[in-house]
Tab-separated table of C-alpha atoms and ligand atoms in Angstrom:
chain	number	residue	atom	x	y	z
A	1	MET	CA	-25.012	38.318	-27.944
A	2	MET	CA	-26.112	36.364	-24.891
A	3	LYS	CA	-27.046	32.827	-24.043
A	4	ILE	CA	-30.488	33.158	-22.471
A	5	ALA	CA	-32.694	30.592	-20.751
A	6	ILE	CA	-36.431	30.798	-20.120
A	7	PHE	CA	-37.727	29.518	-16.792
A	8	GLY	CA	-41.512	29.368	-16.504
A	9	GLY	CA	-43.364	28.735	-13.289
A	10	THR	CA	-46.041	29.940	-10.964
A	11	PHE	CA	-43.483	31.296	-8.504
A	12	ASN	CA	-46.070	31.300	-5.737
A	13	PRO	CA	-43.692	32.271	-4.145
A	14	VAL	CA	-40.237	32.092	-5.780
A	15	HIS	CA	-37.891	30.121	-3.496
A	16	ILE	CA	-34.278	29.018	-3.141
A	17	GLY	CA	-34.907	25.884	-5.226
A	18	HIS	CA	-35.757	28.078	-8.239
A	19	ILE	CA	-32.906	30.513	-7.772
A	20	ALA	CA	-30.212	27.959	-7.009
A	21	LEU	CA	-31.310	26.103	-10.131
A	22	ALA	CA	-31.056	29.234	-12.303
A	23	ASP	CA	-27.605	29.867	-10.866
A	24	ASP	CA	-26.568	26.296	-11.745
A	25	VAL	CA	-27.862	26.801	-15.297
A	26	CYS	CA	-25.651	29.883	-15.660
A	27	ARG	CA	-22.564	28.387	-14.058
A	28	THR	CA	-22.730	24.871	-15.437
A	29	LEU	CA	-24.147	25.499	-18.892
A	30	GLY	CA	-22.734	28.976	-19.546
A	31	TYR	CA	-25.975	30.952	-19.760
A	32	ASP	CA	-25.700	34.724	-19.257
A	33	LYS	CA	-29.327	35.377	-18.366
A	34	VAL	CA	-32.353	33.547	-17.047
A	35	LEU	CA	-35.806	34.970	-17.740
A	36	PHE	CA	-38.216	33.947	-14.989
A	37	VAL	CA	-41.678	33.927	-16.574
A	38	PRO	CA	-44.512	33.831	-14.035
A	39	THR	CA	-47.638	32.201	-15.475
A	40	PHE	CA	-50.917	34.037	-15.467
A	41	ILE	CA	-53.101	30.928	-15.555
A	42	PRO	CA	-51.129	27.674	-15.777
A	43	PRO	CA	-52.710	25.064	-18.091
A	44	HIS	CA	-51.784	22.041	-15.984
A	45	LYS	CA	-52.421	23.189	-12.447
A	46	LYS	CA	-55.526	23.975	-10.485
A	47	MET	CA	-55.596	27.570	-9.312
A	48	LEU	CA	-56.143	27.359	-5.592
A	49	HIS	CA	-54.643	29.894	-3.250
A	50	VAL	CA	-52.491	31.473	-5.887
A	51	GLU	CA	-51.311	34.977	-5.097
A	52	SER	CA	-52.098	37.753	-7.549
A	53	ALA	CA	-49.782	38.101	-10.522
A	54	GLU	CA	-48.865	41.517	-9.161
A	55	ASN	CA	-47.544	40.070	-5.900
A	56	ARG	CA	-45.755	37.167	-7.585
A	57	VAL	CA	-44.049	39.548	-10.003
A	58	ALA	CA	-43.123	41.956	-7.210
A	59	MET	CA	-41.418	39.150	-5.263
A	60	LEU	CA	-39.379	38.205	-8.345
A	61	LYS	CA	-38.416	41.802	-9.084
A	62	ASN	CA	-37.383	42.520	-5.497
A	63	THR	CA	-35.255	39.385	-5.457
A	64	PHE	CA	-33.442	40.202	-8.691
A	65	LYS	CA	-32.427	43.706	-7.626
A	66	SER	CA	-29.304	42.045	-6.276
A	67	ASP	CA	-28.562	39.782	-9.279
A	68	SER	CA	-28.716	41.224	-12.787
A	69	ARG	CA	-28.421	37.801	-14.473
A	70	PHE	CA	-32.035	37.121	-13.543
A	71	VAL	CA	-35.020	38.943	-14.994
A	72	ALA	CA	-38.735	38.901	-14.163
A	73	GLU	CA	-40.271	38.633	-17.647
A	74	THR	CA	-43.958	39.537	-17.461
A	75	CYS	CA	-45.180	38.649	-20.969
A	76	GLU	CA	-47.579	35.912	-19.756
A	77	VAL	CA	-49.076	38.118	-17.081
A	78	ASP	CA	-49.390	40.997	-19.557
A	79	ARG	CA	-51.008	38.696	-22.139
A	80	GLY	CA	-53.541	37.310	-19.620
A	81	GLY	CA	-55.594	34.129	-20.126
A	82	VAL	CA	-54.142	30.637	-20.056
A	83	SER	CA	-50.359	30.794	-20.393
A	84	TYR	CA	-48.904	28.548	-23.049
A	85	THR	CA	-45.127	28.300	-23.216
A	86	ILE	CA	-45.131	27.986	-26.996
A	87	ASP	CA	-46.729	31.459	-27.294
A	88	THR	CA	-44.228	32.841	-24.800
A	89	VAL	CA	-41.248	31.468	-26.671
A	90	HIS	CA	-42.481	33.047	-29.912
A	91	THR	CA	-42.935	36.392	-28.143
A	92	LEU	CA	-39.481	36.221	-26.597
A	93	ILE	CA	-37.756	35.199	-29.835
A	94	GLU	CA	-39.134	38.416	-31.318
A	95	LYS	CA	-38.260	40.496	-28.259
A	96	TYR	CA	-34.662	39.257	-27.979
A	97	LYS	CA	-33.887	39.247	-31.709
A	98	GLY	CA	-30.332	40.518	-32.138
A	99	GLU	CA	-29.391	39.728	-28.525
A	100	LEU	CA	-29.950	35.977	-28.349
A	101	ASP	CA	-27.019	33.681	-29.054
A	102	GLY	CA	-28.383	30.423	-30.544
A	103	LYS	CA	-31.659	29.048	-29.183
A	104	PHE	CA	-33.300	29.862	-25.889
A	105	GLY	CA	-32.727	27.330	-23.143
A	106	LEU	CA	-36.023	26.081	-21.650
A	107	ILE	CA	-35.604	25.080	-18.014
A	108	MET	CA	-37.935	22.668	-16.294
A	109	GLY	CA	-37.844	20.426	-13.267
A	110	GLN	CA	-38.074	16.712	-13.945
A	111	GLU	CA	-41.700	16.412	-12.814
A	112	ASN	CA	-42.698	18.863	-15.535
A	113	ALA	CA	-40.726	16.908	-18.066
A	114	PHE	CA	-42.851	13.852	-17.252
A	115	GLU	CA	-45.825	15.745	-18.638
A	116	PHE	CA	-44.062	17.645	-21.384
A	117	ASN	CA	-45.473	15.799	-24.365
A	118	LYS	CA	-48.974	16.941	-23.342
A	119	TRP	CA	-47.942	20.602	-23.643
A	120	LYS	CA	-49.342	22.643	-26.505
A	121	GLY	CA	-46.795	22.619	-29.350
A	122	ALA	CA	-44.437	20.232	-27.519
A	123	SER	CA	-42.547	19.022	-30.569
A	124	GLU	CA	-42.166	22.547	-31.951
A	125	LEU	CA	-40.924	23.713	-28.542
A	126	ALA	CA	-38.355	20.948	-28.555
A	127	GLU	CA	-37.189	22.130	-31.986
A	128	ILE	CA	-36.925	25.838	-31.276
A	129	THR	CA	-35.457	25.667	-27.754
A	130	ASP	CA	-32.791	23.693	-25.946
A	131	ILE	CA	-34.712	21.854	-23.229
A	132	ILE	CA	-32.858	21.739	-19.927
A	133	ILE	CA	-34.175	19.243	-17.396
A	134	ALA	CA	-33.253	19.717	-13.757
A	135	GLN	CA	-33.373	16.965	-11.210
A	136	ARG	CA	-35.761	17.467	-8.377
A	137	GLN	CA	-36.927	15.805	-5.231
A	138	LYS	CA	-40.138	17.025	-3.692
A	139	ALA	CA	-40.856	17.394	-0.032
A	140	VAL	CA	-43.615	14.903	0.685
A	141	SER	CA	-45.316	16.625	3.610
A	142	VAL	CA	-47.723	18.393	1.333
A	143	ASP	CA	-51.089	17.910	2.912
A	144	THR	CA	-52.623	21.350	2.863
A	145	ASP	CA	-54.256	23.472	0.229
A	146	GLY	CA	-52.492	25.461	-2.462
A	147	PHE	CA	-51.962	24.259	-5.975
A	148	GLU	CA	-52.951	20.717	-6.566
A	149	ASN	CA	-51.026	19.070	-9.323
A	150	GLU	CA	-53.102	16.884	-11.557
A	151	ASN	CA	-50.442	14.262	-11.268
A	152	THR	CA	-50.348	13.667	-7.546
A	153	GLY	CA	-48.122	10.589	-7.704
A	154	GLU	CA	-45.187	10.856	-5.342
A	155	TYR	CA	-41.705	10.259	-6.605
A	156	THR	CA	-38.377	10.258	-4.944
A	157	GLY	CA	-36.695	12.177	-7.727
A	158	GLY	CA	-33.072	12.610	-8.695
A	159	PHE	CA	-31.464	11.392	-11.889
A	160	ASN	CA	-30.579	8.026	-10.481
A	161	SER	CA	-34.033	7.053	-9.314
A	162	ASN	CA	-35.711	4.175	-11.095
A	163	GLU	CA	-38.718	6.293	-11.884
A	164	TYR	CA	-36.590	8.933	-13.529
A	165	LEU	CA	-34.740	6.412	-15.636
A	166	LYS	CA	-37.960	4.686	-16.660
A	167	ILE	CA	-39.673	7.870	-17.788
A	168	PHE	CA	-36.690	9.489	-19.408
A	169	SER	CA	-35.838	6.459	-21.437
A	170	GLN	CA	-39.155	7.323	-23.141
A	171	PHE	CA	-38.687	11.096	-23.368
A	172	PRO	CA	-39.050	11.593	-27.099
A	173	PHE	CA	-37.099	14.833	-27.524
A	174	ASN	CA	-33.528	15.994	-27.180
A	175	TYR	CA	-32.716	17.544	-23.834
A	176	ILE	CA	-29.830	18.600	-21.661
A	177	PRO	CA	-29.856	16.867	-18.261
A	178	LEU	CA	-28.623	19.219	-15.562
A	179	LYS	CA	-26.932	17.714	-12.528
A	180	ASN	CA	-28.063	20.539	-10.305
A	181	LEU	CA	-27.904	20.440	-6.541
A	182	ILE	CA	-31.103	18.808	-5.304
A	183	LEU	CA	-33.011	21.056	-2.904
A	184	PRO	CA	-36.278	19.432	-1.903
A	185	VAL	CA	-38.170	22.708	-1.586
A	186	SER	CA	-41.496	23.589	-3.158
A	187	SER	CA	-43.802	26.599	-3.071
A	188	THR	CA	-46.578	24.354	-1.776
A	189	GLU	CA	-44.446	23.307	1.173
A	190	ILE	CA	-43.527	26.928	1.908
A	191	ARG	CA	-47.165	28.072	1.793
A	192	ALA	CA	-48.122	25.232	4.098
A	193	ARG	CA	-45.337	26.139	6.526
A	194	ILE	CA	-46.349	29.802	6.584
A	195	ALA	CA	-49.978	28.899	7.263
A	196	LYS	CA	-49.168	26.501	10.089
A	197	GLY	CA	-46.412	28.621	11.634
A	198	ALA	CA	-43.528	26.225	10.854
A	199	GLY	CA	-40.065	27.495	9.813
A	200	TRP	CA	-39.851	28.901	6.301
A	201	ARG	CA	-37.704	32.034	6.590
A	202	TYR	CA	-34.552	30.629	4.994
A	203	LEU	CA	-36.322	28.786	2.198
A	204	VAL	CA	-36.913	32.050	0.337
A	205	PRO	CA	-34.656	35.016	-0.476
A	206	GLN	CA	-34.655	37.820	2.075
A	207	ALA	CA	-36.616	40.080	-0.291
A	208	VAL	CA	-39.398	37.482	-0.550
A	209	TYR	CA	-39.460	36.970	3.196
A	210	ASP	CA	-39.830	40.721	3.743
A	211	TYR	CA	-42.545	41.031	1.098
A	212	ILE	CA	-44.629	38.159	2.455
A	213	ILE	CA	-44.535	39.583	5.957
A	214	GLU	CA	-45.227	43.140	4.901
A	215	ASN	CA	-48.216	42.110	2.808
A	216	LYS	CA	-49.355	39.243	5.056
A	217	LEU	CA	-49.448	36.769	2.183
A	218	TYR	CA	-50.277	33.059	2.413
A	219	GLY	CA	-52.042	33.399	5.717
A	220	TYR	CA	-49.027	34.842	7.525
A	221	ASN	CA	-50.077	36.124	10.903
A	222	GLY	CA	-46.808	36.316	12.796
B	301	ATP	P1	-45.835	24.328	-6.306
B	301	ATP	O1	-45.358	23.639	-5.076
B	301	ATP	O2	-46.797	25.458	-6.029
B	301	ATP	O3	-46.319	23.373	-7.371
B	301	ATP	P2	-43.111	24.671	-7.275
B	301	ATP	O4	-42.235	24.797	-6.072
B	301	ATP	O5	-43.117	23.369	-8.000
B	301	ATP	O6	-44.589	25.122	-6.917
B	301	ATP	P3	-43.226	26.237	-9.680
B	301	ATP	O7	-43.277	27.714	-9.703
B	301	ATP	O8	-44.445	25.501	-10.053
B	301	ATP	O9	-42.699	25.847	-8.213
B	301	ATP	O10	-41.996	25.685	-10.498
B	301	ATP	C1	-41.436	26.283	-11.627
B	301	ATP	C2	-40.386	25.360	-12.179
B	301	ATP	O11	-39.339	25.206	-11.225
B	301	ATP	C3	-40.860	23.954	-12.496
B	301	ATP	O12	-40.247	23.525	-13.713
B	301	ATP	C4	-40.356	23.135	-11.340
B	301	ATP	O13	-40.107	21.802	-11.705
B	301	ATP	C5	-39.058	23.847	-10.993
B	301	ATP	N1	-38.712	23.726	-9.588
B	301	ATP	C6	-39.396	24.214	-8.533
B	301	ATP	N2	-38.775	23.934	-7.383
B	301	ATP	C7	-37.645	23.253	-7.700
B	301	ATP	C8	-36.579	22.669	-6.928
B	301	ATP	N3	-36.581	22.703	-5.604
B	301	ATP	N4	-35.592	22.041	-7.605
B	301	ATP	C9	-35.605	21.978	-8.968
B	301	ATP	N5	-36.591	22.507	-9.745
B	301	ATP	C10	-37.593	23.127	-9.123
């Protein structure tokens, strides 16, 4: 039996912020595995400049060749259409029957938690998973294209910020706050850096760096 956490995202591309967070979830909370679930079509984001599911999955798989705790779980991509986490959790409960110890953990960064009660089946999700909320601070130099979040409000992030405390005092579900290391990295920032020729090499795992260059993703042109 294993303690397993689900970590959904666009992973466009996966970066050190995601992986360091998954590592913290394992080390701090005792999880054995983290299932990275790339969305096919995310419900709450606009799809601009998103790489194909095939490329996003390949970058995850290449990265996890060197760490068997992490898995690229492709059920949302295989299902197609808009990806709802509640459907994914039901699928994975079935798939991991007999292997899962307790409930699945459900990892999200704090900016996703701000929006969580708008998610399809939010209260059921909160019942059938253990929600893990990571602290996050976003780089603010996001001025290029890529995904545009519907909620464009800037925040400074971190568990001690006033904004965090204000919103989480109203979070209506149980959750586990994770005091993860704050790495202010985002996929949007990385895509912007690739396109404008700024430094990005060490913000992603080596396997992702190699893949982006080989396939000239995100406007990479040397
Ligand atoms: P984008 O910039 O394209 O919106 P992103 O970097 O936020 O992408 P996603 O794939 O959308 O990455 O994120 C998946 C999950 O990982 C979300 O719950 C998000 O909050 C969390 N996350 C992403 N980056 C970090 C980070 N640096 N620290 C903590 N959590 C993060």
